[in-house]
Amino acid sequence: MSKVAIVTDSNSGITQAKGKELGIYVQPMPFFIDGKIYYEDITLTQEQFYEKLGADSDISTSQPSPGSVMELWEKLLKEYDQIVCIPMSSGLSSTCFTAMSIAEEYKGRVQVVNNQRISVTLEQSVYDAMHLRDQGMDACEIKEVLEREKMLSSIYITVDTLKYLKKGGRITPAAAAIGTVLNLKPVLQIQGEKLDAYAKVRGWKAAKKTMLNAMEKDLNERFADVKDQMLLGLAYTCTKEEAKEWKHEIKERFPGYEMLEAPLSLSVACHIGPGAMAITCMKRA
């Protein structure tokens, strides 16, 4: 049986410490802040990131350099026969396509999964890969399963401020100004490819209800055939106290579901700012 290493990136929400505990490898995502490069969970903590975001620092996301990707893979291939690499969604970053291009040099020993997931949905894909590996699957077989089921996930997010959507050019300054005055909360969705608008409502109460209704509709319609194999997740850039309350509301609406929770990926947080909440669902492989 092949010895298979599992690699993801920090957009999974899996920290370096948790990666070591799980026996998997986490490539840190780089960020440029005021012209200086930082690496998530290496030289940049969640707290430092939000401090700099709040100070209106110039923050931009980047992707791991080909050199750093190859350095990790070369190190692992001395110990493992194969690698399954599960980066963030190709619809949200070019990280995946870069990794796929590099993997061509490794003659099948590295399988890059175009998984279309991020945050806790990506985290679950890592757990699925571990489970499939422990069942005896090789890297190619694991990739096949994860890509076949990649769209069996859903994310809805509500932001607290329109400032960062305006900054990123996702809404116009005029729309941001009107939205702020009217207390409009955009509900966004990630259905694999990219971050899209879903609805606009007034106030947090309506936003949460909209997200819960959207998730219920997905579970009962889109995922009806696999509903008993789904688990839920919550992700956030709000405070832990607010996240705890949001978790309680989700559990009340969807009793009996297993749940994953984690702070939202900093690559997403860059575009939506602090104070956001998300609900997710994903099929367990």
Tab-separated table of C-alpha atoms in Angstrom:
chain	number	residue	atom	x	y	z
A	1	MET	CA	0.000	0.000	0.000
A	2	SER	CA	1.319	3.450	-0.952
A	3	LYS	CA	2.288	5.824	1.817
A	4	VAL	CA	0.277	8.991	1.074
A	5	ALA	CA	0.914	12.490	2.494
A	6	ILE	CA	-1.954	14.984	2.625
A	7	VAL	CA	-1.254	18.678	2.016
A	8	THR	CA	-3.661	21.614	2.191
A	9	ASP	CA	-3.249	25.363	2.700
A	10	SER	CA	-4.121	27.641	5.589
A	11	ASN	CA	-7.377	28.624	3.829
A	12	SER	CA	-8.730	25.354	5.232
A	13	GLY	CA	-8.638	26.983	8.668
A	14	ILE	CA	-6.353	24.179	9.856
A	15	THR	CA	-3.553	25.724	11.902
A	16	GLN	CA	0.049	24.569	11.828
A	17	ALA	CA	-0.397	23.082	15.306
A	18	LYS	CA	-3.564	21.201	14.322
A	19	GLY	CA	-1.867	19.989	11.128
A	20	LYS	CA	0.907	18.407	13.189
A	21	GLU	CA	-1.660	16.848	15.496
A	22	LEU	CA	-3.537	15.365	12.500
A	23	GLY	CA	-0.381	14.295	10.683
A	24	ILE	CA	-1.101	16.467	7.633
A	25	TYR	CA	0.808	19.422	6.148
A	26	VAL	CA	-0.447	23.011	5.869
A	27	GLN	CA	1.051	25.429	3.331
A	28	PRO	CA	0.805	28.948	4.833
A	29	MET	CA	-0.871	31.542	2.604
A	30	PRO	CA	1.144	34.736	2.046
A	31	PHE	CA	-0.221	38.269	2.460
A	32	PHE	CA	1.306	41.590	1.509
A	33	ILE	CA	0.597	44.214	4.168
A	34	ASP	CA	1.915	47.705	3.470
A	35	GLY	CA	4.429	46.165	1.067
A	36	LYS	CA	5.776	43.570	3.518
A	37	ILE	CA	5.121	39.840	3.143
A	38	TYR	CA	3.558	37.826	5.967
A	39	TYR	CA	2.649	34.130	6.219
A	40	GLU	CA	-0.615	33.070	7.842
A	41	ASP	CA	-0.119	31.313	11.182
A	42	ILE	CA	3.673	31.645	10.807
A	43	THR	CA	4.428	35.377	10.947
A	44	LEU	CA	0.817	36.586	10.952
A	45	THR	CA	-1.786	35.705	13.585
A	46	GLN	CA	-5.538	36.233	13.248
A	47	GLU	CA	-5.310	39.044	15.830
A	48	GLN	CA	-2.476	40.824	13.970
A	49	PHE	CA	-4.359	40.536	10.689
A	50	TYR	CA	-7.535	42.169	12.047
A	51	GLU	CA	-5.506	44.836	13.814
A	52	LYS	CA	-3.880	45.786	10.506
A	53	LEU	CA	-7.198	45.514	8.649
A	54	GLY	CA	-8.796	47.868	11.180
A	55	ALA	CA	-5.911	50.314	10.773
A	56	ASP	CA	-6.669	50.509	7.010
A	57	SER	CA	-3.340	48.955	6.075
A	58	ASP	CA	-2.877	48.097	2.404
A	59	ILE	CA	-3.570	44.323	2.421
A	60	SER	CA	-3.490	42.026	-0.586
A	61	THR	CA	-3.656	38.271	-0.881
A	62	SER	CA	-1.083	36.234	-2.726
A	63	GLN	CA	-0.337	32.568	-3.375
A	64	PRO	CA	2.536	30.356	-2.191
A	65	SER	CA	5.569	30.702	-4.445
A	66	PRO	CA	6.328	27.731	-6.742
A	67	GLY	CA	9.633	27.395	-4.896
A	68	SER	CA	7.974	27.008	-1.477
A	69	VAL	CA	5.454	24.502	-2.885
A	70	MET	CA	8.204	22.397	-4.455
A	71	GLU	CA	10.340	22.606	-1.313
A	72	LEU	CA	7.521	21.085	0.773
A	73	TRP	CA	6.732	18.416	-1.808
A	74	GLU	CA	10.390	17.419	-2.245
A	75	LYS	CA	10.751	17.054	1.516
A	76	LEU	CA	7.614	14.906	1.781
A	77	LEU	CA	8.502	12.663	-1.166
A	78	LYS	CA	11.608	11.521	0.705
A	79	GLU	CA	9.283	9.986	3.297
A	80	TYR	CA	6.067	9.302	1.326
A	81	ASP	CA	5.323	7.543	-1.966
A	82	GLN	CA	2.616	10.002	-3.028
A	83	ILE	CA	1.053	13.351	-2.128
A	84	VAL	CA	-2.571	14.478	-2.264
A	85	CYS	CA	-2.600	18.286	-2.364
A	86	ILE	CA	-5.948	19.989	-1.597
A	87	PRO	CA	-5.649	23.772	-2.103
A	88	MET	CA	-8.364	26.403	-1.828
A	89	SER	CA	-10.993	26.689	-4.582
A	90	SER	CA	-9.643	27.445	-8.044
A	91	GLY	CA	-12.575	29.859	-8.403
A	92	LEU	CA	-11.169	32.055	-5.626
A	93	SER	CA	-7.422	31.876	-6.312
A	94	SER	CA	-4.911	30.739	-8.934
A	95	THR	CA	-3.144	28.695	-6.214
A	96	CYS	CA	-4.793	25.477	-7.426
A	97	PHE	CA	-3.847	25.889	-11.095
A	98	THR	CA	-0.267	26.787	-10.148
A	99	ALA	CA	-0.023	23.621	-8.057
A	100	MET	CA	-1.505	21.527	-10.891
A	101	SER	CA	1.097	22.923	-13.276
A	102	ILE	CA	3.963	22.171	-10.888
A	103	ALA	CA	2.602	18.658	-10.234
A	104	GLU	CA	3.132	17.731	-13.903
A	105	GLU	CA	6.868	17.510	-13.130
A	106	TYR	CA	6.292	14.783	-10.535
A	107	LYS	CA	5.089	12.014	-12.871
A	108	GLY	CA	1.882	11.195	-10.981
A	109	ARG	CA	3.408	11.154	-7.501
A	110	VAL	CA	1.588	14.405	-6.652
A	111	GLN	CA	-2.167	14.604	-7.226
A	112	VAL	CA	-3.671	18.111	-6.934
A	113	VAL	CA	-7.404	18.151	-6.151
A	114	ASN	CA	-9.430	20.910	-7.844
A	115	ASN	CA	-11.791	20.813	-4.888
A	116	GLN	CA	-13.744	24.114	-5.206
A	117	ARG	CA	-13.878	24.520	-1.434
A	118	ILE	CA	-12.607	26.882	1.269
A	119	SER	CA	-12.737	27.300	5.059
A	120	VAL	CA	-14.588	24.521	6.939
A	121	THR	CA	-15.767	22.890	3.683
A	122	LEU	CA	-12.105	22.530	2.680
A	123	GLU	CA	-11.264	21.314	6.189
A	124	GLN	CA	-13.819	18.523	5.766
A	125	SER	CA	-12.198	17.548	2.449
A	126	VAL	CA	-8.926	17.053	4.340
A	127	TYR	CA	-10.678	14.754	6.823
A	128	ASP	CA	-12.267	12.900	3.903
A	129	ALA	CA	-8.836	12.449	2.291
A	130	MET	CA	-7.439	11.076	5.549
A	131	HIS	CA	-10.350	8.641	5.842
A	132	LEU	CA	-10.014	7.462	2.225
A	133	ARG	CA	-6.243	7.042	2.637
A	134	ASP	CA	-6.770	4.965	5.778
A	135	GLN	CA	-9.189	2.786	3.788
A	136	GLY	CA	-6.297	1.979	1.446
A	137	MET	CA	-6.893	4.375	-1.460
A	138	ASP	CA	-3.904	5.808	-3.309
A	139	ALA	CA	-3.476	9.496	-4.209
A	140	CYS	CA	-5.160	9.181	-7.614
A	141	GLU	CA	-8.212	7.401	-6.164
A	142	ILE	CA	-8.557	9.984	-3.369
A	143	LYS	CA	-8.435	12.813	-5.928
A	144	GLU	CA	-11.129	11.109	-8.005
A	145	VAL	CA	-13.541	10.832	-5.045
A	146	LEU	CA	-12.972	14.403	-3.817
A	147	GLU	CA	-13.418	15.922	-7.285
A	148	ARG	CA	-16.517	13.835	-7.972
A	149	GLU	CA	-18.177	15.173	-4.811
A	150	LYS	CA	-16.678	18.675	-4.685
A	151	MET	CA	-19.911	20.531	-5.512
A	152	LEU	CA	-21.814	18.870	-2.694
A	153	SER	CA	-21.180	21.851	-0.442
A	154	SER	CA	-22.631	25.313	0.119
A	155	ILE	CA	-21.652	28.502	1.973
A	156	TYR	CA	-23.718	31.595	2.873
A	157	ILE	CA	-22.063	34.658	4.456
A	158	THR	CA	-23.388	37.932	5.854
A	159	VAL	CA	-21.030	40.872	6.334
A	160	ASP	CA	-21.200	43.444	9.116
A	161	THR	CA	-19.797	46.344	7.109
A	162	LEU	CA	-19.886	47.256	3.415
A	163	LYS	CA	-16.496	48.970	3.678
A	164	TYR	CA	-14.424	46.031	2.445
A	165	LEU	CA	-16.774	45.032	-0.389
A	166	LYS	CA	-16.525	48.649	-1.574
A	167	LYS	CA	-12.740	48.643	-1.168
A	168	GLY	CA	-12.458	45.474	-3.251
A	169	GLY	CA	-14.689	46.892	-5.994
A	170	ARG	CA	-17.485	44.364	-5.400
A	171	ILE	CA	-19.997	47.161	-4.777
A	172	THR	CA	-19.919	50.829	-5.840
A	173	PRO	CA	-19.246	53.636	-3.331
A	174	ALA	CA	-22.828	54.888	-3.909
A	175	ALA	CA	-24.325	51.460	-3.176
A	176	ALA	CA	-22.151	51.189	-0.051
A	177	ALA	CA	-23.300	54.621	1.170
A	178	ILE	CA	-26.995	53.824	0.629
A	179	GLY	CA	-26.591	50.372	2.164
A	180	THR	CA	-24.961	51.809	5.278
A	181	VAL	CA	-27.731	54.363	5.779
A	182	LEU	CA	-30.467	51.730	5.307
A	183	ASN	CA	-28.602	49.132	7.424
A	184	LEU	CA	-28.584	46.722	4.465
A	185	LYS	CA	-26.818	43.410	5.026
A	186	PRO	CA	-25.769	41.615	1.847
A	187	VAL	CA	-25.953	37.834	2.041
A	188	LEU	CA	-23.216	36.334	-0.128
A	189	GLN	CA	-22.801	32.778	-1.324
A	190	ILE	CA	-19.966	30.494	-2.375
A	191	GLN	CA	-21.193	27.607	-4.498
A	192	GLY	CA	-17.837	26.304	-5.660
A	193	GLU	CA	-16.550	28.854	-8.131
A	194	LYS	CA	-16.633	32.287	-6.506
A	195	LEU	CA	-18.106	34.718	-3.997
A	196	ASP	CA	-21.472	35.932	-5.363
A	197	ALA	CA	-24.389	38.051	-4.171
A	198	TYR	CA	-27.398	36.077	-2.893
A	199	ALA	CA	-29.734	38.626	-1.237
A	200	LYS	CA	-29.916	42.049	0.438
A	201	VAL	CA	-31.873	42.426	3.656
A	202	ARG	CA	-32.210	44.984	6.446
A	203	GLY	CA	-30.469	44.145	9.710
A	204	TRP	CA	-28.772	41.138	11.250
A	205	LYS	CA	-31.946	39.354	12.304
A	206	ALA	CA	-33.223	39.222	8.719
A	207	ALA	CA	-29.748	38.284	7.423
A	208	LYS	CA	-29.467	35.302	9.754
A	209	LYS	CA	-32.984	34.160	8.875
A	210	THR	CA	-32.158	34.431	5.152
A	211	MET	CA	-29.025	32.290	5.578
A	212	LEU	CA	-30.850	29.649	7.625
A	213	ASN	CA	-33.700	29.521	5.078
A	214	ALA	CA	-31.221	29.217	2.194
A	215	MET	CA	-29.423	26.351	3.940
A	216	GLU	CA	-32.694	24.556	4.676
A	217	LYS	CA	-33.666	24.868	0.999
A	218	ASP	CA	-30.292	23.438	-0.091
A	219	LEU	CA	-30.563	20.476	2.282
A	220	ASN	CA	-34.141	19.702	1.239
A	221	GLU	CA	-33.724	20.266	-2.498
A	222	ARG	CA	-30.152	20.382	-3.889
A	223	PHE	CA	-28.809	17.798	-1.456
A	224	ALA	CA	-32.001	15.814	-0.801
A	225	ASP	CA	-30.453	12.551	-2.051
A	226	VAL	CA	-27.451	12.828	0.284
A	227	LYS	CA	-29.061	14.762	3.137
A	228	ASP	CA	-28.204	12.072	5.699
A	229	GLN	CA	-24.525	12.300	4.709
A	230	MET	CA	-24.262	16.081	5.118
A	231	LEU	CA	-22.746	17.937	8.023
A	232	LEU	CA	-22.990	21.627	8.834
A	233	GLY	CA	-20.366	24.221	9.581
A	234	LEU	CA	-20.063	27.761	10.787
A	235	ALA	CA	-17.268	30.186	10.058
A	236	TYR	CA	-16.849	33.761	11.182
A	237	THR	CA	-14.839	36.949	11.438
A	238	CYS	CA	-17.010	38.154	14.335
A	239	THR	CA	-16.211	37.732	18.033
A	240	LYS	CA	-16.211	34.280	19.622
A	241	GLU	CA	-19.211	35.294	21.732
A	242	GLU	CA	-21.204	36.231	18.598
A	243	ALA	CA	-20.072	33.006	16.912
A	244	LYS	CA	-21.275	31.010	19.930
A	245	GLU	CA	-24.710	32.627	19.666
A	246	TRP	CA	-24.796	31.950	15.890
A	247	LYS	CA	-23.891	28.300	16.527
A	248	HIS	CA	-26.795	28.030	18.983
A	249	GLU	CA	-29.200	29.445	16.363
A	250	ILE	CA	-27.962	26.963	13.735
A	251	LYS	CA	-28.308	24.028	16.144
A	252	GLU	CA	-31.844	25.112	17.036
A	253	ARG	CA	-32.823	25.220	13.360
A	254	PHE	CA	-30.971	22.024	12.384
A	255	PRO	CA	-30.910	19.678	15.404
A	256	GLY	CA	-28.988	16.441	15.061
A	257	TYR	CA	-26.400	17.603	12.510
A	258	GLU	CA	-22.693	17.266	13.250
A	259	MET	CA	-20.935	20.639	12.973
A	260	LEU	CA	-17.488	22.002	12.199
A	261	GLU	CA	-16.534	25.537	13.207
A	262	ALA	CA	-13.566	27.828	12.634
A	263	PRO	CA	-12.642	31.456	11.963
A	264	LEU	CA	-13.082	32.289	8.272
A	265	SER	CA	-10.027	32.071	6.071
A	266	LEU	CA	-8.047	35.320	6.072
A	267	SER	CA	-8.155	35.301	2.254
A	268	VAL	CA	-11.946	35.661	2.472
A	269	ALA	CA	-11.764	37.993	5.502
A	270	CYS	CA	-9.675	40.394	3.397
A	271	HIS	CA	-12.697	41.007	1.165
A	272	ILE	CA	-15.504	41.003	3.731
A	273	GLY	CA	-13.918	42.475	6.876
A	274	PRO	CA	-14.566	41.771	10.567
A	275	GLY	CA	-17.967	40.949	12.067
A	276	ALA	CA	-19.098	38.477	9.392
A	277	MET	CA	-20.864	35.153	9.947
A	278	ALA	CA	-21.276	32.150	7.649
A	279	ILE	CA	-23.156	28.861	7.596
A	280	THR	CA	-21.975	25.946	5.475
A	281	CYS	CA	-22.907	22.406	4.624
A	282	MET	CA	-20.842	19.697	2.976
A	283	LYS	CA	-21.124	15.991	2.218
A	284	ARG	CA	-18.857	13.635	4.048
A	285	ALA	CA	-17.056	11.349	1.571
